[in-house]
Amino acid sequence: MARIIGIDYGTKRVGLSVTDPEQIIATFLDSVLQSQTMEYLKNYVKREKCDGFVIGMPKNLQNKDTHCTQEVITFIKNLKQEFSNAYTYYEIDERFTSQIAEAAILMSGKNKKYRNTKENTDKVSAVIILQSFLEYKKNGTTNSFIR
């Protein structure tokens, strides 16, 4: 098997996570400036064998698109152009991931400076997105995420 990369797309920064090669657990990878994301991913997949990408799709409480949804769709389109059909692309609902990430960071006992650093929330959000996908995959329900 190969790794899967999780992406929490933001207009300023992008949180990135990655699975282990057996695709069992998600861990932090990095938080990068949005403008540097493609270059970072190109370099990463040169070093590590990857099967695909899981991208958090922003939706509101009524399961409707948000003001950020179109930007994420455009990002996915660019990702597919850059990396071709050699990878599988999944979208997963990212509602509440930032709030869950903030709560997880708070419960971890990290200091206030760490908790208030947005890059850390982005990374934890990316891990939550990817770990949620792995849970769906384990239960055999990932077909609804393929786009």
mmCIF file with all atom_site columns, C-alpha atoms in Angstrom:
data_model
loop_
_atom_site.group_PDB
_atom_site.id
_atom_site.type_symbol
_atom_site.label_atom_id
_atom_site.label_alt_id
_atom_site.label_comp_id
_atom_site.label_asym_id
_atom_site.label_entity_id
_atom_site.label_seq_id
_atom_site.pdbx_PDB_ins_code
_atom_site.Cartn_x
_atom_site.Cartn_y
_atom_site.Cartn_z
_atom_site.occupancy
_atom_site.B_iso_or_equiv
_atom_site.pdbx_formal_charge
_atom_site.auth_seq_id
_atom_site.auth_comp_id
_atom_site.auth_asym_id
_atom_site.auth_atom_id
_atom_site.pdbx_PDB_model_num
ATOM 1   C CA . MET A 1 1   ? 0.000   0.000  0.000   1.00 0.00 ? 1   MET A CA 1
ATOM 2   C CA . ALA A 1 2   ? 0.914   3.637  -0.164  1.00 0.00 ? 2   ALA A CA 1
ATOM 3   C CA . ARG A 1 3   ? 0.126   6.746  1.818   1.00 0.00 ? 3   ARG A CA 1
ATOM 4   C CA . ILE A 1 4   ? -2.927  8.976  1.450   1.00 0.00 ? 4   ILE A CA 1
ATOM 5   C CA . ILE A 1 5   ? -2.618  12.730 1.909   1.00 0.00 ? 5   ILE A CA 1
ATOM 6   C CA . GLY A 1 6   ? -5.310  14.688 3.770   1.00 0.00 ? 6   GLY A CA 1
ATOM 7   C CA . ILE A 1 7   ? -5.938  18.309 2.871   1.00 0.00 ? 7   ILE A CA 1
ATOM 8   C CA . ASP A 1 8   ? -7.687  21.029 4.854   1.00 0.00 ? 8   ASP A CA 1
ATOM 9   C CA . TYR A 1 9   ? -7.765  23.788 2.243   1.00 0.00 ? 9   TYR A CA 1
ATOM 10  C CA . GLY A 1 10  ? -7.781  27.403 3.345   1.00 0.00 ? 10  GLY A CA 1
ATOM 11  C CA . THR A 1 11  ? -7.445  30.673 1.504   1.00 0.00 ? 11  THR A CA 1
ATOM 12  C CA . LYS A 1 12  ? -4.237  31.540 3.407   1.00 0.00 ? 12  LYS A CA 1
ATOM 13  C CA . ARG A 1 13  ? -2.871  28.217 4.631   1.00 0.00 ? 13  ARG A CA 1
ATOM 14  C CA . VAL A 1 14  ? -3.457  24.566 3.834   1.00 0.00 ? 14  VAL A CA 1
ATOM 15  C CA . GLY A 1 15  ? -3.270  21.928 6.531   1.00 0.00 ? 15  GLY A CA 1
ATOM 16  C CA . LEU A 1 16  ? -1.762  18.642 5.410   1.00 0.00 ? 16  LEU A CA 1
ATOM 17  C CA . SER A 1 17  ? -1.825  15.200 6.967   1.00 0.00 ? 17  SER A CA 1
ATOM 18  C CA . VAL A 1 18  ? -0.711  11.784 5.810   1.00 0.00 ? 18  VAL A CA 1
ATOM 19  C CA . THR A 1 19  ? -1.389  8.142  6.564   1.00 0.00 ? 19  THR A CA 1
ATOM 20  C CA . ASP A 1 20  ? 1.186   5.539  7.338   1.00 0.00 ? 20  ASP A CA 1
ATOM 21  C CA . PRO A 1 21  ? 1.931   3.226  4.364   1.00 0.00 ? 21  PRO A CA 1
ATOM 22  C CA . GLU A 1 22  ? -0.645  0.689  5.640   1.00 0.00 ? 22  GLU A CA 1
ATOM 23  C CA . GLN A 1 23  ? -3.316  3.438  5.727   1.00 0.00 ? 23  GLN A CA 1
ATOM 24  C CA . ILE A 1 24  ? -4.233  2.795  9.347   1.00 0.00 ? 24  ILE A CA 1
ATOM 25  C CA . ILE A 1 25  ? -3.598  6.114  11.080  1.00 0.00 ? 25  ILE A CA 1
ATOM 26  C CA . ALA A 1 26  ? -3.349  9.759  10.059  1.00 0.00 ? 26  ALA A CA 1
ATOM 27  C CA . THR A 1 27  ? -0.632  12.079 11.377  1.00 0.00 ? 27  THR A CA 1
ATOM 28  C CA . PHE A 1 28  ? 0.398   15.707 10.959  1.00 0.00 ? 28  PHE A CA 1
ATOM 29  C CA . LEU A 1 29  ? 2.356   16.526 7.869   1.00 0.00 ? 29  LEU A CA 1
ATOM 30  C CA . ASP A 1 30  ? 2.552   20.309 7.659   1.00 0.00 ? 30  ASP A CA 1
ATOM 31  C CA . SER A 1 31  ? 0.742   23.596 7.282   1.00 0.00 ? 31  SER A CA 1
ATOM 32  C CA . VAL A 1 32  ? 1.834   25.518 4.207   1.00 0.00 ? 32  VAL A CA 1
ATOM 33  C CA . LEU A 1 33  ? 0.893   28.763 2.559   1.00 0.00 ? 33  LEU A CA 1
ATOM 34  C CA . GLN A 1 34  ? -1.873  28.220 0.036   1.00 0.00 ? 34  GLN A CA 1
ATOM 35  C CA . SER A 1 35  ? 0.363   29.523 -2.767  1.00 0.00 ? 35  SER A CA 1
ATOM 36  C CA . GLN A 1 36  ? 3.017   26.887 -1.947  1.00 0.00 ? 36  GLN A CA 1
ATOM 37  C CA . THR A 1 37  ? 0.718   23.868 -1.679  1.00 0.00 ? 37  THR A CA 1
ATOM 38  C CA . MET A 1 38  ? 1.186   22.356 -5.153  1.00 0.00 ? 38  MET A CA 1
ATOM 39  C CA . GLU A 1 39  ? 4.956   22.620 -4.991  1.00 0.00 ? 39  GLU A CA 1
ATOM 40  C CA . TYR A 1 40  ? 4.990   21.072 -1.527  1.00 0.00 ? 40  TYR A CA 1
ATOM 41  C CA . LEU A 1 41  ? 2.783   18.181 -2.672  1.00 0.00 ? 41  LEU A CA 1
ATOM 42  C CA . LYS A 1 42  ? 4.869   17.589 -5.805  1.00 0.00 ? 42  LYS A CA 1
ATOM 43  C CA . ASN A 1 43  ? 8.006   17.316 -3.689  1.00 0.00 ? 43  ASN A CA 1
ATOM 44  C CA . TYR A 1 44  ? 6.301   15.053 -1.177  1.00 0.00 ? 44  TYR A CA 1
ATOM 45  C CA . VAL A 1 45  ? 4.982   12.534 -3.713  1.00 0.00 ? 45  VAL A CA 1
ATOM 46  C CA . LYS A 1 46  ? 8.454   12.342 -5.250  1.00 0.00 ? 46  LYS A CA 1
ATOM 47  C CA . ARG A 1 47  ? 9.780   11.132 -1.879  1.00 0.00 ? 47  ARG A CA 1
ATOM 48  C CA . GLU A 1 48  ? 6.860   8.991  -0.726  1.00 0.00 ? 48  GLU A CA 1
ATOM 49  C CA . LYS A 1 49  ? 4.576   6.610  -2.575  1.00 0.00 ? 49  LYS A CA 1
ATOM 50  C CA . CYS A 1 50  ? 1.013   7.936  -2.399  1.00 0.00 ? 50  CYS A CA 1
ATOM 51  C CA . ASP A 1 51  ? -2.312  6.527  -3.572  1.00 0.00 ? 51  ASP A CA 1
ATOM 52  C CA . GLY A 1 52  ? -4.501  9.573  -3.337  1.00 0.00 ? 52  GLY A CA 1
ATOM 53  C CA . PHE A 1 53  ? -5.806  12.689 -1.697  1.00 0.00 ? 53  PHE A CA 1
ATOM 54  C CA . VAL A 1 54  ? -8.649  13.314 0.737   1.00 0.00 ? 54  VAL A CA 1
ATOM 55  C CA . ILE A 1 55  ? -9.868  16.887 0.586   1.00 0.00 ? 55  ILE A CA 1
ATOM 56  C CA . GLY A 1 56  ? -12.185 18.483 3.127   1.00 0.00 ? 56  GLY A CA 1
ATOM 57  C CA . MET A 1 57  ? -15.235 19.965 1.415   1.00 0.00 ? 57  MET A CA 1
ATOM 58  C CA . PRO A 1 58  ? -16.793 22.951 3.195   1.00 0.00 ? 58  PRO A CA 1
ATOM 59  C CA . LYS A 1 59  ? -20.559 22.735 3.731   1.00 0.00 ? 59  LYS A CA 1
ATOM 60  C CA . ASN A 1 60  ? -22.908 24.640 6.001   1.00 0.00 ? 60  ASN A CA 1
ATOM 61  C CA . LEU A 1 61  ? -25.320 23.152 8.514   1.00 0.00 ? 61  LEU A CA 1
ATOM 62  C CA . GLN A 1 62  ? -27.929 22.677 5.767   1.00 0.00 ? 62  GLN A CA 1
ATOM 63  C CA . ASN A 1 63  ? -25.377 20.713 3.687   1.00 0.00 ? 63  ASN A CA 1
ATOM 64  C CA . LYS A 1 64  ? -25.169 23.570 1.185   1.00 0.00 ? 64  LYS A CA 1
ATOM 65  C CA . ASP A 1 65  ? -22.049 25.114 -0.304  1.00 0.00 ? 65  ASP A CA 1
ATOM 66  C CA . THR A 1 66  ? -20.289 27.848 1.664   1.00 0.00 ? 66  THR A CA 1
ATOM 67  C CA . HIS A 1 67  ? -18.397 30.888 0.417   1.00 0.00 ? 67  HIS A CA 1
ATOM 68  C CA . CYS A 1 68  ? -15.251 28.695 0.303   1.00 0.00 ? 68  CYS A CA 1
ATOM 69  C CA . THR A 1 69  ? -16.691 25.697 -1.550  1.00 0.00 ? 69  THR A CA 1
ATOM 70  C CA . GLN A 1 70  ? -15.956 26.977 -5.052  1.00 0.00 ? 70  GLN A CA 1
ATOM 71  C CA . GLU A 1 71  ? -12.333 27.692 -4.115  1.00 0.00 ? 71  GLU A CA 1
ATOM 72  C CA . VAL A 1 72  ? -11.939 24.111 -2.912  1.00 0.00 ? 72  VAL A CA 1
ATOM 73  C CA . ILE A 1 73  ? -13.532 22.783 -6.109  1.00 0.00 ? 73  ILE A CA 1
ATOM 74  C CA . THR A 1 74  ? -11.078 24.857 -8.135  1.00 0.00 ? 74  THR A CA 1
ATOM 75  C CA . PHE A 1 75  ? -8.211  23.562 -5.989  1.00 0.00 ? 75  PHE A CA 1
ATOM 76  C CA . ILE A 1 76  ? -9.304  19.956 -6.621  1.00 0.00 ? 76  ILE A CA 1
ATOM 77  C CA . LYS A 1 77  ? -9.480  20.636 -10.357 1.00 0.00 ? 77  LYS A CA 1
ATOM 78  C CA . ASN A 1 78  ? -5.922  22.031 -10.255 1.00 0.00 ? 78  ASN A CA 1
ATOM 79  C CA . LEU A 1 79  ? -4.784  19.082 -8.139  1.00 0.00 ? 79  LEU A CA 1
ATOM 80  C CA . LYS A 1 80  ? -6.162  16.640 -10.721 1.00 0.00 ? 80  LYS A CA 1
ATOM 81  C CA . GLN A 1 81  ? -4.463  18.523 -13.547 1.00 0.00 ? 81  GLN A CA 1
ATOM 82  C CA . GLU A 1 82  ? -1.159  18.526 -11.686 1.00 0.00 ? 82  GLU A CA 1
ATOM 83  C CA . PHE A 1 83  ? -1.228  14.903 -10.565 1.00 0.00 ? 83  PHE A CA 1
ATOM 84  C CA . SER A 1 84  ? -3.373  13.257 -13.262 1.00 0.00 ? 84  SER A CA 1
ATOM 85  C CA . ASN A 1 85  ? -5.323  10.049 -12.906 1.00 0.00 ? 85  ASN A CA 1
ATOM 86  C CA . ALA A 1 86  ? -2.476  8.264  -11.147 1.00 0.00 ? 86  ALA A CA 1
ATOM 87  C CA . TYR A 1 87  ? -4.214  9.123  -7.866  1.00 0.00 ? 87  TYR A CA 1
ATOM 88  C CA . THR A 1 88  ? -7.650  8.730  -6.364  1.00 0.00 ? 88  THR A CA 1
ATOM 89  C CA . TYR A 1 89  ? -9.390  11.867 -5.137  1.00 0.00 ? 89  TYR A CA 1
ATOM 90  C CA . TYR A 1 90  ? -11.887 11.849 -2.297  1.00 0.00 ? 90  TYR A CA 1
ATOM 91  C CA . GLU A 1 91  ? -13.950 14.633 -0.824  1.00 0.00 ? 91  GLU A CA 1
ATOM 92  C CA . ILE A 1 92  ? -15.205 14.478 2.740   1.00 0.00 ? 92  ILE A CA 1
ATOM 93  C CA . ASP A 1 93  ? -17.486 16.770 4.702   1.00 0.00 ? 93  ASP A CA 1
ATOM 94  C CA . GLU A 1 94  ? -15.320 19.026 6.849   1.00 0.00 ? 94  GLU A CA 1
ATOM 95  C CA . ARG A 1 95  ? -18.048 20.591 8.964   1.00 0.00 ? 95  ARG A CA 1
ATOM 96  C CA . PHE A 1 96  ? -16.891 21.232 12.535  1.00 0.00 ? 96  PHE A CA 1
ATOM 97  C CA . THR A 1 97  ? -13.315 20.031 11.947  1.00 0.00 ? 97  THR A CA 1
ATOM 98  C CA . SER A 1 98  ? -11.838 23.364 13.051  1.00 0.00 ? 98  SER A CA 1
ATOM 99  C CA . GLN A 1 99  ? -13.912 23.371 16.241  1.00 0.00 ? 99  GLN A CA 1
ATOM 100 C CA . ILE A 1 100 ? -13.014 19.733 16.941  1.00 0.00 ? 100 ILE A CA 1
ATOM 101 C CA . ALA A 1 101 ? -9.342  20.528 16.271  1.00 0.00 ? 101 ALA A CA 1
ATOM 102 C CA . GLU A 1 102 ? -9.395  23.509 18.636  1.00 0.00 ? 102 GLU A CA 1
ATOM 103 C CA . ALA A 1 103 ? -11.008 21.376 21.347  1.00 0.00 ? 103 ALA A CA 1
ATOM 104 C CA . ALA A 1 104 ? -8.449  18.589 20.818  1.00 0.00 ? 104 ALA A CA 1
ATOM 105 C CA . ILE A 1 105 ? -5.576  21.053 21.091  1.00 0.00 ? 105 ILE A CA 1
ATOM 106 C CA . LEU A 1 106 ? -7.062  22.537 24.259  1.00 0.00 ? 106 LEU A CA 1
ATOM 107 C CA . MET A 1 107 ? -7.518  19.079 25.813  1.00 0.00 ? 107 MET A CA 1
ATOM 108 C CA . SER A 1 108 ? -3.944  18.151 24.913  1.00 0.00 ? 108 SER A CA 1
ATOM 109 C CA . GLY A 1 109 ? -2.683  20.673 27.445  1.00 0.00 ? 109 GLY A CA 1
ATOM 110 C CA . LYS A 1 110 ? -0.723  22.767 24.956  1.00 0.00 ? 110 LYS A CA 1
ATOM 111 C CA . ASN A 1 111 ? 0.112   26.303 26.019  1.00 0.00 ? 111 ASN A CA 1
ATOM 112 C CA . LYS A 1 112 ? -1.861  29.342 24.890  1.00 0.00 ? 112 LYS A CA 1
ATOM 113 C CA . LYS A 1 113 ? 0.670   30.347 22.235  1.00 0.00 ? 113 LYS A CA 1
ATOM 114 C CA . TYR A 1 114 ? 0.457   26.899 20.611  1.00 0.00 ? 114 TYR A CA 1
ATOM 115 C CA . ARG A 1 115 ? -3.364  26.893 20.817  1.00 0.00 ? 115 ARG A CA 1
ATOM 116 C CA . ASN A 1 116 ? -3.623  30.325 19.198  1.00 0.00 ? 116 ASN A CA 1
ATOM 117 C CA . THR A 1 117 ? -1.368  29.461 16.269  1.00 0.00 ? 117 THR A CA 1
ATOM 118 C CA . LYS A 1 118 ? -3.670  28.893 13.297  1.00 0.00 ? 118 LYS A CA 1
ATOM 119 C CA . GLU A 1 119 ? -1.189  26.581 11.568  1.00 0.00 ? 119 GLU A CA 1
ATOM 120 C CA . ASN A 1 120 ? -1.609  24.093 14.400  1.00 0.00 ? 120 ASN A CA 1
ATOM 121 C CA . THR A 1 121 ? -5.394  24.121 14.037  1.00 0.00 ? 121 THR A CA 1
ATOM 122 C CA . ASP A 1 122 ? -4.975  23.600 10.271  1.00 0.00 ? 122 ASP A CA 1
ATOM 123 C CA . LYS A 1 123 ? -2.758  20.559 10.808  1.00 0.00 ? 123 LYS A CA 1
ATOM 124 C CA . VAL A 1 124 ? -5.064  18.997 13.382  1.00 0.00 ? 124 VAL A CA 1
ATOM 125 C CA . SER A 1 125 ? -8.062  19.667 11.117  1.00 0.00 ? 125 SER A CA 1
ATOM 126 C CA . ALA A 1 126 ? -6.282  17.885 8.264   1.00 0.00 ? 126 ALA A CA 1
ATOM 127 C CA . VAL A 1 127 ? -5.639  14.904 10.548  1.00 0.00 ? 127 VAL A CA 1
ATOM 128 C CA . ILE A 1 128 ? -9.310  14.820 11.561  1.00 0.00 ? 128 ILE A CA 1
ATOM 129 C CA . ILE A 1 129 ? -10.403 14.915 7.914   1.00 0.00 ? 129 ILE A CA 1
ATOM 130 C CA . LEU A 1 130 ? -8.057  12.090 6.966   1.00 0.00 ? 130 LEU A CA 1
ATOM 131 C CA . GLN A 1 131 ? -8.755  9.956  10.038  1.00 0.00 ? 131 GLN A CA 1
ATOM 132 C CA . SER A 1 132 ? -12.511 10.312 9.410   1.00 0.00 ? 132 SER A CA 1
ATOM 133 C CA . PHE A 1 133 ? -11.960 9.079  5.877   1.00 0.00 ? 133 PHE A CA 1
ATOM 134 C CA . LEU A 1 134 ? -9.979  6.096  7.170   1.00 0.00 ? 134 LEU A CA 1
ATOM 135 C CA . GLU A 1 135 ? -12.871 5.211  9.481   1.00 0.00 ? 135 GLU A CA 1
ATOM 136 C CA . TYR A 1 136 ? -15.312 5.332  6.561   1.00 0.00 ? 136 TYR A CA 1
ATOM 137 C CA . LYS A 1 137 ? -12.910 3.244  4.500   1.00 0.00 ? 137 LYS A CA 1
ATOM 138 C CA . LYS A 1 138 ? -12.616 0.677  7.282   1.00 0.00 ? 138 LYS A CA 1
ATOM 139 C CA . ASN A 1 139 ? -16.407 0.404  7.292   1.00 0.00 ? 139 ASN A CA 1
ATOM 140 C CA . GLY A 1 140 ? -16.530 0.094  3.486   1.00 0.00 ? 140 GLY A CA 1
ATOM 141 C CA . THR A 1 141 ? -18.376 3.349  2.812   1.00 0.00 ? 141 THR A CA 1
ATOM 142 C CA . THR A 1 142 ? -15.832 5.357  0.803   1.00 0.00 ? 142 THR A CA 1
ATOM 143 C CA . ASN A 1 143 ? -17.551 4.998  -2.587  1.00 0.00 ? 143 ASN A CA 1
ATOM 144 C CA . SER A 1 144 ? -19.765 7.968  -1.762  1.00 0.00 ? 144 SER A CA 1
ATOM 145 C CA . PHE A 1 145 ? -16.643 10.146 -1.433  1.00 0.00 ? 145 PHE A CA 1
ATOM 146 C CA . ILE A 1 146 ? -15.064 9.463  -4.805  1.00 0.00 ? 146 ILE A CA 1
ATOM 147 C CA . ARG A 1 147 ? -15.442 12.341 -7.206  1.00 0.00 ? 147 ARG A CA 1
#
